[in-house]
Every structure is written in structure tokens, then in C-alpha cells.
Amino acid sequence: MRLITAVIKPFKLDDVKAALEQFGVRGMTVSEASGYGRQRGHTEVYRGAEYQVDLVPKVRLEVLAEEDDADDVIDVIVKAAQTGKIGDGKVWSVPVDTVVRVRTGEHGPEAL
């Protein structure tokens, strides 16, 4: 099993959710995040004063997937989140040793 984490632009969340649901993903965790990558934030002008915005708002999406489906889930996320512009985000996966559904006590793939 793998934990797939994606940090994407907030306005792409609905597209990514719809694509994952169509693929068959049954659950995900979404949280607000902020950070920067190569762009190092940006400058904005407010009431005539220019200031640096160091942390750009993002959305962090986490999905548990079977080992065989992990690469396909990553592809679905990338295609749905991609705009072709700087700051589109990152997607990565890490191995998961144990998953337990709290309500029923089910372990492993049954807990998804």
C-alpha cells in the first residue's frame, strides 16, 4: 500500500477530486497548506505599497492506494492538476506498512 500526497493549486481541487472519483478512489484527506518552490513567492501591490508574499496558498491532498494502483492514481492527479504554469505543485508517494479502519478494526486493503 502507498500514501500518495499531492500539493496543488487550490482552484484545481474540484478537478482533481472529480478525476479521482471517476478513477474509483473512495476516500481522501484534504487540508490547506502554504509554501513556496522555485518561484519563491511573488510581490503584490496593496494601497500603493509593494510587499513580498513568501508563502503561496496551496491544498494538500492525501490518498491511500493499493501498490498496483499507485502510479495510475499519481497520473490522474498530475493530469487533473496541471496548468502548465509555475507553481502547479508536487506529487509523491511513500510506502504504508499498516492501515486500520478505526470503526471496524479491519486491517490492510479491507480498511480502505
CSV table of N, CA, C and O in Angstrom, one decimal:
chain,number,residue,atom,x,y,z
A,1,MET,N,0.8,-1.2,0.0
A,1,MET,CA,0.0,0.0,0.0
A,1,MET,C,0.9,1.2,0.0
A,1,MET,O,2.0,1.2,0.5
A,2,ARG,N,0.4,2.3,-0.6
A,2,ARG,CA,1.1,3.6,-0.7
A,2,ARG,C,0.3,4.8,-0.3
A,2,ARG,O,-0.9,4.8,-0.5
A,3,LEU,N,0.9,5.7,0.4
A,3,LEU,CA,0.3,7.0,0.7
A,3,LEU,C,0.7,8.0,-0.4
A,3,LEU,O,1.9,8.3,-0.5
A,4,ILE,N,-0.2,8.5,-1.2
A,4,ILE,CA,0.1,9.5,-2.2
A,4,ILE,C,-0.3,10.9,-1.7
A,4,ILE,O,-1.4,11.1,-1.3
A,5,THR,N,0.7,11.8,-1.7
A,5,THR,CA,0.5,13.1,-1.3
A,5,THR,C,0.7,14.1,-2.4
A,5,THR,O,1.7,14.0,-3.2
A,6,ALA,N,-0.3,15.0,-2.6
A,6,ALA,CA,-0.2,16.0,-3.6
A,6,ALA,C,-0.3,17.4,-3.0
A,6,ALA,O,-1.2,17.6,-2.2
A,7,VAL,N,0.5,18.3,-3.4
A,7,VAL,CA,0.3,19.7,-3.1
A,7,VAL,C,0.0,20.4,-4.4
A,7,VAL,O,0.9,20.4,-5.3
A,8,ILE,N,-1.2,21.0,-4.5
A,8,ILE,CA,-1.7,21.6,-5.7
A,8,ILE,C,-2.2,23.0,-5.5
A,8,ILE,O,-2.4,23.4,-4.4
A,9,LYS,N,-2.5,23.6,-6.6
A,9,LYS,CA,-3.2,24.9,-6.6
A,9,LYS,C,-4.6,24.7,-6.1
A,9,LYS,O,-5.3,23.8,-6.5
A,10,PRO,N,-5.1,25.6,-5.2
A,10,PRO,CA,-6.5,25.4,-4.6
A,10,PRO,C,-7.6,25.4,-5.6
A,10,PRO,O,-8.5,24.6,-5.5
A,11,PHE,N,-7.5,26.1,-6.7
A,11,PHE,CA,-8.6,26.1,-7.7
A,11,PHE,C,-8.7,24.9,-8.5
A,11,PHE,O,-9.7,24.6,-9.2
A,12,LYS,N,-7.7,24.0,-8.4
A,12,LYS,CA,-7.7,22.7,-9.2
A,12,LYS,C,-8.2,21.6,-8.3
A,12,LYS,O,-8.4,20.5,-8.8
A,13,LEU,N,-8.6,21.8,-7.1
A,13,LEU,CA,-9.1,20.8,-6.2
A,13,LEU,C,-10.3,20.1,-6.7
A,13,LEU,O,-10.4,18.8,-6.7
A,14,ASP,N,-11.3,20.8,-7.2
A,14,ASP,CA,-12.5,20.2,-7.7
A,14,ASP,C,-12.2,19.3,-8.9
A,14,ASP,O,-12.8,18.2,-9.0
A,15,ASP,N,-11.3,19.7,-9.8
A,15,ASP,CA,-11.0,18.9,-10.9
A,15,ASP,C,-10.3,17.6,-10.5
A,15,ASP,O,-10.6,16.5,-11.0
A,16,VAL,N,-9.4,17.7,-9.5
A,16,VAL,CA,-8.6,16.5,-9.1
A,16,VAL,C,-9.6,15.6,-8.4
A,16,VAL,O,-9.6,14.4,-8.6
A,17,LYS,N,-10.5,16.1,-7.5
A,17,LYS,CA,-11.5,15.3,-6.8
A,17,LYS,C,-12.3,14.5,-7.8
A,17,LYS,O,-12.6,13.3,-7.7
A,18,ALA,N,-12.8,15.2,-8.8
A,18,ALA,CA,-13.7,14.6,-9.8
A,18,ALA,C,-13.0,13.5,-10.6
A,18,ALA,O,-13.5,12.4,-10.8
A,19,ALA,N,-11.7,13.8,-10.9
A,19,ALA,CA,-10.9,12.8,-11.7
A,19,ALA,C,-10.6,11.5,-10.8
A,19,ALA,O,-10.7,10.4,-11.3
A,20,LEU,N,-10.3,11.8,-9.5
A,20,LEU,CA,-10.1,10.6,-8.6
A,20,LEU,C,-11.3,9.8,-8.4
A,20,LEU,O,-11.3,8.6,-8.3
A,21,GLU,N,-12.5,10.5,-8.2
A,21,GLU,CA,-13.7,9.7,-8.0
A,21,GLU,C,-14.1,8.9,-9.3
A,21,GLU,O,-14.5,7.8,-9.2
A,22,GLN,N,-13.8,9.5,-10.5
A,22,GLN,CA,-14.1,8.7,-11.7
A,22,GLN,C,-13.1,7.5,-11.8
A,22,GLN,O,-13.5,6.5,-12.3
A,23,PHE,N,-11.9,7.7,-11.3
A,23,PHE,CA,-10.9,6.6,-11.3
A,23,PHE,C,-11.3,5.5,-10.4
A,23,PHE,O,-11.0,4.3,-10.5
A,24,GLY,N,-12.1,5.8,-9.3
A,24,GLY,CA,-12.5,4.8,-8.3
A,24,GLY,C,-12.0,5.0,-7.0
A,24,GLY,O,-12.1,4.2,-6.1
A,25,VAL,N,-11.3,6.1,-6.7
A,25,VAL,CA,-10.8,6.4,-5.3
A,25,VAL,C,-12.0,6.7,-4.4
A,25,VAL,O,-12.8,7.5,-4.8
A,26,ARG,N,-12.0,6.0,-3.3
A,26,ARG,CA,-13.2,6.1,-2.4
A,26,ARG,C,-13.0,7.1,-1.3
A,26,ARG,O,-13.9,7.4,-0.6
A,27,GLY,N,-11.8,7.5,-1.0
A,27,GLY,CA,-11.5,8.4,0.1
A,27,GLY,C,-10.3,9.2,0.0
A,27,GLY,O,-9.3,8.8,-0.7
A,28,MET,N,-10.2,10.4,0.6
A,28,MET,CA,-9.1,11.2,0.5
A,28,MET,C,-9.1,12.2,1.7
A,28,MET,O,-10.2,12.4,2.3
A,29,THR,N,-8.0,12.8,2.0
A,29,THR,CA,-7.9,13.8,3.0
A,29,THR,C,-7.4,15.1,2.4
A,29,THR,O,-6.4,15.0,1.6
A,30,VAL,N,-8.1,16.2,2.7
A,30,VAL,CA,-7.7,17.5,2.1
A,30,VAL,C,-7.4,18.5,3.2
A,30,VAL,O,-8.2,18.6,4.1
A,31,SER,N,-6.3,19.2,3.1
A,31,SER,CA,-6.0,20.2,4.1
A,31,SER,C,-5.4,21.4,3.4
A,31,SER,O,-4.8,21.3,2.3
A,32,GLU,N,-5.6,22.6,4.0
A,32,GLU,CA,-5.0,23.8,3.5
A,32,GLU,C,-3.5,23.8,3.8
A,32,GLU,O,-3.1,23.4,4.9
A,33,ALA,N,-2.7,24.3,2.9
A,33,ALA,CA,-1.3,24.4,3.1
A,33,ALA,C,-0.8,25.7,2.5
A,33,ALA,O,-1.5,26.4,1.7
A,34,SER,N,0.4,26.1,2.8
A,34,SER,CA,1.1,27.2,2.2
A,34,SER,C,2.6,26.9,2.1
A,34,SER,O,3.1,26.2,2.9
A,35,GLY,N,3.2,27.4,1.1
A,35,GLY,CA,4.6,27.2,0.9
A,35,GLY,C,5.1,27.9,-0.4
A,35,GLY,O,4.4,28.7,-1.0
A,36,TYR,N,6.3,27.5,-0.7
A,36,TYR,CA,6.9,28.0,-2.0
A,36,TYR,C,7.8,27.0,-2.5
A,36,TYR,O,8.3,26.1,-1.9
A,37,GLY,N,8.1,27.1,-3.8
A,37,GLY,CA,9.0,26.3,-4.5
A,37,GLY,C,10.0,27.2,-5.2
A,37,GLY,O,10.5,28.2,-4.7
A,38,ARG,N,10.3,26.9,-6.5
A,38,ARG,CA,11.2,27.6,-7.2
A,38,ARG,C,10.9,29.1,-7.4
A,38,ARG,O,11.7,30.0,-7.5
A,39,GLN,N,9.5,29.4,-7.4
A,39,GLN,CA,9.1,30.8,-7.6
A,39,GLN,C,9.4,31.7,-6.4
A,39,GLN,O,9.4,32.9,-6.6
A,40,ARG,N,9.6,31.1,-5.3
A,40,ARG,CA,9.9,31.8,-4.0
A,40,ARG,C,8.9,32.9,-3.7
A,40,ARG,O,9.2,34.0,-3.3
A,41,GLY,N,7.6,32.6,-4.0
A,41,GLY,CA,6.5,33.6,-3.7
A,41,GLY,C,6.4,34.6,-4.8
A,41,GLY,O,6.9,34.4,-5.9
A,42,HIS,N,5.8,35.7,-4.5
A,42,HIS,CA,5.7,36.8,-5.5
A,42,HIS,C,5.5,38.1,-4.8
A,42,HIS,O,5.3,38.2,-3.6
A,43,THR,N,5.5,39.2,-5.6
A,43,THR,CA,5.3,40.5,-5.0
A,43,THR,C,3.9,41.0,-5.4
A,43,THR,O,3.4,40.7,-6.5
A,44,GLU,N,3.2,41.7,-4.5
A,44,GLU,CA,1.9,42.3,-4.8
A,44,GLU,C,1.9,43.8,-4.3
A,44,GLU,O,2.7,44.2,-3.5
A,45,VAL,N,1.0,44.5,-4.9
A,45,VAL,CA,0.9,45.9,-4.5
A,45,VAL,C,-0.5,46.1,-3.8
A,45,VAL,O,-1.5,45.7,-4.4
A,46,TYR,N,-0.5,46.6,-2.6
A,46,TYR,CA,-1.7,46.9,-1.9
A,46,TYR,C,-1.7,48.3,-1.4
A,46,TYR,O,-0.8,48.8,-0.7
A,47,ARG,N,-2.6,49.1,-1.8
A,47,ARG,CA,-2.7,50.5,-1.5
A,47,ARG,C,-1.4,51.3,-1.8
A,47,ARG,O,-1.0,52.1,-1.0
A,48,GLY,N,-0.9,51.0,-2.9
A,48,GLY,CA,0.3,51.7,-3.3
A,48,GLY,C,1.6,51.2,-2.8
A,48,GLY,O,2.7,51.6,-3.2
A,49,ALA,N,1.6,50.3,-1.8
A,49,ALA,CA,2.8,49.7,-1.2
A,49,ALA,C,3.0,48.3,-1.8
A,49,ALA,O,2.1,47.5,-1.9
A,50,GLU,N,4.3,48.1,-2.2
A,50,GLU,CA,4.6,46.8,-2.7
A,50,GLU,C,5.2,45.9,-1.6
A,50,GLU,O,5.9,46.4,-0.7
A,51,TYR,N,4.7,44.7,-1.5
A,51,TYR,CA,5.2,43.8,-0.5
A,51,TYR,C,5.4,42.4,-1.0
A,51,TYR,O,4.8,42.0,-2.0
A,52,GLN,N,6.2,41.6,-0.4
A,52,GLN,CA,6.6,40.2,-0.8
A,52,GLN,C,5.6,39.2,-0.1
A,52,GLN,O,5.5,39.2,1.1
A,53,VAL,N,5.0,38.3,-1.0
A,53,VAL,CA,4.2,37.2,-0.5
A,53,VAL,C,5.1,36.0,-0.5
A,53,VAL,O,5.4,35.5,-1.6
A,54,ASP,N,5.7,35.6,0.6
A,54,ASP,CA,6.6,34.5,0.7
A,54,ASP,C,6.0,33.1,0.6
A,54,ASP,O,6.5,32.2,0.0
A,55,LEU,N,4.8,32.9,1.2
A,55,LEU,CA,4.2,31.6,1.2
A,55,LEU,C,2.9,31.7,0.3
A,55,LEU,O,2.0,32.5,0.6
A,56,VAL,N,2.8,30.8,-0.7
A,56,VAL,CA,1.7,30.8,-1.6
A,56,VAL,C,0.7,29.8,-1.1
A,56,VAL,O,1.1,28.7,-0.7
A,57,PRO,N,-0.6,30.1,-1.1
A,57,PRO,CA,-1.6,29.2,-0.7
A,57,PRO,C,-1.7,28.0,-1.6
A,57,PRO,O,-1.7,28.1,-2.8
A,58,LYS,N,-1.8,26.8,-1.0
A,58,LYS,CA,-1.9,25.5,-1.7
A,58,LYS,C,-2.9,24.6,-1.0
A,58,LYS,O,-3.3,24.9,0.1
A,59,VAL,N,-3.2,23.5,-1.6
A,59,VAL,CA,-4.0,22.5,-1.0
A,59,VAL,C,-3.2,21.2,-0.9
A,59,VAL,O,-2.5,20.8,-1.9
A,60,ARG,N,-3.2,20.5,0.2
A,60,ARG,CA,-2.6,19.2,0.3
A,60,ARG,C,-3.6,18.1,0.3
A,60,ARG,O,-4.5,18.1,1.1
A,61,LEU,N,-3.4,17.2,-0.6
A,61,LEU,CA,-4.3,16.1,-0.8
A,61,LEU,C,-3.6,14.8,-0.5
A,61,LEU,O,-2.5,14.6,-1.0
A,62,GLU,N,-4.2,13.9,0.3
A,62,GLU,CA,-3.6,12.6,0.6
A,62,GLU,C,-4.6,11.5,0.3
A,62,GLU,O,-5.8,11.6,0.6
A,63,VAL,N,-4.1,10.5,-0.4
A,63,VAL,CA,-4.9,9.3,-0.8
A,63,VAL,C,-4.1,8.0,-0.5
A,63,VAL,O,-2.9,7.9,-0.8
A,64,LEU,N,-4.8,7.1,0.1
A,64,LEU,CA,-4.2,5.7,0.2
A,64,LEU,C,-4.6,4.9,-1.0
A,64,LEU,O,-5.8,4.9,-1.4
A,65,ALA,N,-3.6,4.2,-1.6
A,65,ALA,CA,-3.9,3.4,-2.7
A,65,ALA,C,-3.1,2.0,-2.7
A,65,ALA,O,-2.1,1.9,-2.0
A,66,GLU,N,-3.7,1.0,-3.3
A,66,GLU,CA,-3.0,-0.2,-3.4
A,66,GLU,C,-1.7,0.0,-4.2
A,66,GLU,O,-1.6,0.9,-5.1
A,67,GLU,N,-0.7,-0.9,-4.0
A,67,GLU,CA,0.6,-0.8,-4.7
A,67,GLU,C,0.4,-0.7,-6.2
A,67,GLU,O,1.0,0.0,-6.9
A,68,ASP,N,-0.5,-1.6,-6.7
A,68,ASP,CA,-0.7,-1.7,-8.2
A,68,ASP,C,-1.3,-0.5,-8.8
A,68,ASP,O,-1.1,-0.2,-9.9
A,69,ASP,N,-2.1,0.3,-8.0
A,69,ASP,CA,-2.8,1.4,-8.5
A,69,ASP,C,-2.1,2.7,-8.3
A,69,ASP,O,-2.5,3.8,-8.8
A,70,ALA,N,-1.0,2.7,-7.5
A,70,ALA,CA,-0.4,4.0,-7.1
A,70,ALA,C,0.1,4.8,-8.3
A,70,ALA,O,-0.2,6.0,-8.3
A,71,ASP,N,0.7,4.2,-9.2
A,71,ASP,CA,1.2,5.0,-10.4
A,71,ASP,C,0.1,5.6,-11.2
A,71,ASP,O,0.1,6.7,-11.7
A,72,ASP,N,-1.0,4.9,-11.3
A,72,ASP,CA,-2.2,5.4,-12.0
A,72,ASP,C,-2.8,6.5,-11.3
A,72,ASP,O,-3.3,7.5,-11.9
A,73,VAL,N,-2.9,6.4,-10.0
A,73,VAL,CA,-3.5,7.5,-9.2
A,73,VAL,C,-2.7,8.7,-9.3
A,73,VAL,O,-3.2,9.9,-9.5
A,74,ILE,N,-1.3,8.6,-9.3
A,74,ILE,CA,-0.4,9.7,-9.4
A,74,ILE,C,-0.7,10.4,-10.8
A,74,ILE,O,-0.8,11.6,-10.9
A,75,ASP,N,-0.8,9.6,-11.9
A,75,ASP,CA,-1.0,10.1,-13.2
A,75,ASP,C,-2.4,10.9,-13.3
A,75,ASP,O,-2.4,11.9,-13.9
A,76,VAL,N,-3.4,10.3,-12.6
A,76,VAL,CA,-4.7,11.0,-12.6
A,76,VAL,C,-4.6,12.4,-11.9
A,76,VAL,O,-5.1,13.4,-12.4
A,77,ILE,N,-3.9,12.4,-10.8
A,77,ILE,CA,-3.7,13.7,-10.1
A,77,ILE,C,-2.9,14.7,-10.9
A,77,ILE,O,-3.3,15.9,-11.0
A,78,VAL,N,-1.8,14.3,-11.5
A,78,VAL,CA,-1.0,15.2,-12.3
A,78,VAL,C,-1.8,15.7,-13.5
A,78,VAL,O,-1.7,16.9,-13.7
A,79,LYS,N,-2.5,14.9,-14.2
A,79,LYS,CA,-3.2,15.4,-15.4
A,79,LYS,C,-4.3,16.3,-15.0
A,79,LYS,O,-4.6,17.3,-15.7
A,80,ALA,N,-5.0,16.1,-13.9
A,80,ALA,CA,-6.1,16.9,-13.4
A,80,ALA,C,-5.6,18.3,-12.8
A,80,ALA,O,-6.3,19.3,-12.9
A,81,ALA,N,-4.4,18.3,-12.2
A,81,ALA,CA,-3.9,19.5,-11.5
A,81,ALA,C,-3.1,20.3,-12.4
A,81,ALA,O,-2.8,21.5,-12.1
A,82,GLN,N,-2.7,19.9,-13.5
A,82,GLN,CA,-1.7,20.5,-14.4
A,82,GLN,C,-2.3,21.8,-15.1
A,82,GLN,O,-3.4,21.7,-15.7
A,83,THR,N,-1.6,22.9,-15.0
A,83,THR,CA,-2.0,24.1,-15.7
A,83,THR,C,-0.9,24.5,-16.7
A,83,THR,O,-1.1,25.3,-17.6
A,84,GLY,N,0.3,24.0,-16.5
A,84,GLY,CA,1.5,24.3,-17.3
A,84,GLY,C,2.2,25.5,-16.9
A,84,GLY,O,3.1,26.0,-17.5
A,85,LYS,N,1.8,26.1,-15.7
A,85,LYS,CA,2.4,27.3,-15.2
A,85,LYS,C,3.2,27.0,-13.9
A,85,LYS,O,3.0,26.0,-13.3
A,86,ILE,N,4.1,27.9,-13.6
A,86,ILE,CA,4.9,27.7,-12.4
A,86,ILE,C,3.9,27.6,-11.2
A,86,ILE,O,2.9,28.3,-11.1
A,87,GLY,N,4.3,26.7,-10.2
A,87,GLY,CA,3.5,26.6,-9.0
A,87,GLY,C,2.4,25.5,-9.1
A,87,GLY,O,1.6,25.5,-8.2
A,88,ASP,N,2.4,24.7,-10.1
A,88,ASP,CA,1.4,23.7,-10.2
A,88,ASP,C,1.4,22.7,-9.1
A,88,ASP,O,0.4,22.1,-8.7
A,89,GLY,N,2.6,22.5,-8.4
A,89,GLY,CA,2.7,21.6,-7.3
A,89,GLY,C,3.6,20.4,-7.4
A,89,GLY,O,4.3,20.3,-8.4
A,90,LYS,N,3.4,19.5,-6.5
A,90,LYS,CA,4.2,18.3,-6.5
A,90,LYS,C,3.3,17.1,-6.0
A,90,LYS,O,2.4,17.3,-5.3
A,91,VAL,N,3.7,15.9,-6.5
A,91,VAL,CA,3.0,14.7,-6.0
A,91,VAL,C,4.1,13.7,-5.7
A,91,VAL,O,5.1,13.5,-6.4
A,92,TRP,N,4.0,13.0,-4.6
A,92,TRP,CA,4.9,11.9,-4.2
A,92,TRP,C,4.2,10.8,-3.5
A,92,TRP,O,3.0,11.0,-3.0
A,93,SER,N,4.8,9.7,-3.4
A,93,SER,CA,4.2,8.6,-2.6
A,93,SER,C,5.3,7.9,-1.7
A,93,SER,O,6.5,8.0,-2.0
A,94,VAL,N,4.8,7.4,-0.6
A,94,VAL,CA,5.6,6.7,0.3
A,94,VAL,C,4.9,5.4,0.7
A,94,VAL,O,3.7,5.3,0.7
A,95,PRO,N,5.7,4.4,1.1
A,95,PRO,CA,5.1,3.1,1.5
A,95,PRO,C,4.3,3.2,2.8
A,95,PRO,O,4.7,4.0,3.7
A,96,VAL,N,3.3,2.4,2.9
A,96,VAL,CA,2.5,2.4,4.1
A,96,VAL,C,2.5,0.9,4.6
A,96,VAL,O,2.2,0.0,3.9
A,97,ASP,N,2.9,0.7,5.9
A,97,ASP,CA,3.0,-0.6,6.4
A,97,ASP,C,1.7,-1.2,6.9
A,97,ASP,O,1.3,-2.3,6.7
A,98,THR,N,0.9,-0.3,7.6
A,98,THR,CA,-0.3,-0.8,8.3
A,98,THR,C,-1.4,0.3,8.1
A,98,THR,O,-1.1,1.5,8.3
A,99,VAL,N,-2.6,-0.2,7.8
A,99,VAL,CA,-3.8,0.6,7.8
A,99,VAL,C,-4.8,-0.1,8.6
A,99,VAL,O,-5.1,-1.3,8.4
A,100,VAL,N,-5.5,0.6,9.5
A,100,VAL,CA,-6.6,0.0,10.3
A,100,VAL,C,-7.8,0.9,10.2
A,100,VAL,O,-7.6,2.1,10.5
A,101,ARG,N,-9.0,0.4,9.9
A,101,ARG,CA,-10.2,1.2,10.0
A,101,ARG,C,-10.6,1.2,11.4
A,101,ARG,O,-10.9,0.2,12.0
A,102,VAL,N,-10.7,2.4,12.0
A,102,VAL,CA,-11.0,2.5,13.4
A,102,VAL,C,-12.3,2.0,13.8
A,102,VAL,O,-12.5,1.2,14.8
A,103,ARG,N,-13.4,2.2,13.0
A,103,ARG,CA,-14.7,1.8,13.4
A,103,ARG,C,-14.8,0.3,13.5
A,103,ARG,O,-15.4,-0.3,14.4
A,104,THR,N,-14.2,-0.5,12.5
A,104,THR,CA,-14.4,-1.9,12.4
A,104,THR,C,-13.2,-2.7,12.8
A,104,THR,O,-13.3,-3.9,13.1
A,105,GLY,N,-12.1,-2.1,12.9
A,105,GLY,CA,-10.8,-2.8,13.2
A,105,GLY,C,-10.3,-3.6,12.0
A,105,GLY,O,-9.3,-4.3,12.2
A,106,GLU,N,-10.8,-3.4,10.8
A,106,GLU,CA,-10.3,-4.1,9.6
A,106,GLU,C,-8.9,-3.6,9.3
A,106,GLU,O,-8.5,-2.4,9.6
A,107,HIS,N,-8.0,-4.5,8.9
A,107,HIS,CA,-6.6,-4.2,8.6
A,107,HIS,C,-6.4,-4.3,7.1
A,107,HIS,O,-7.1,-5.1,6.4
A,108,GLY,N,-5.3,-3.6,6.6
A,108,GLY,CA,-4.9,-3.8,5.2
A,108,GLY,C,-5.9,-3.3,4.2
A,108,GLY,O,-6.6,-2.3,4.4
A,109,PRO,N,-5.9,-3.9,3.0
A,109,PRO,CA,-6.8,-3.4,1.9
A,109,PRO,C,-8.2,-3.3,2.3
A,109,PRO,O,-8.9,-2.5,1.7
A,110,GLU,N,-8.7,-4.1,3.2
A,110,GLU,CA,-10.1,-4.1,3.6
A,110,GLU,C,-10.4,-2.8,4.3
A,110,GLU,O,-11.5,-2.3,4.4
A,111,ALA,N,-9.4,-2.1,4.9
A,111,ALA,CA,-9.6,-0.9,5.6
A,111,ALA,C,-9.7,0.3,4.7
A,111,ALA,O,-10.0,1.4,5.2
A,112,LEU,N,-9.4,0.2,3.4
A,112,LEU,CA,-9.5,1.3,2.5
A,112,LEU,C,-11.0,1.6,2.3
A,112,LEU,O,-11.5,2.6,2.0
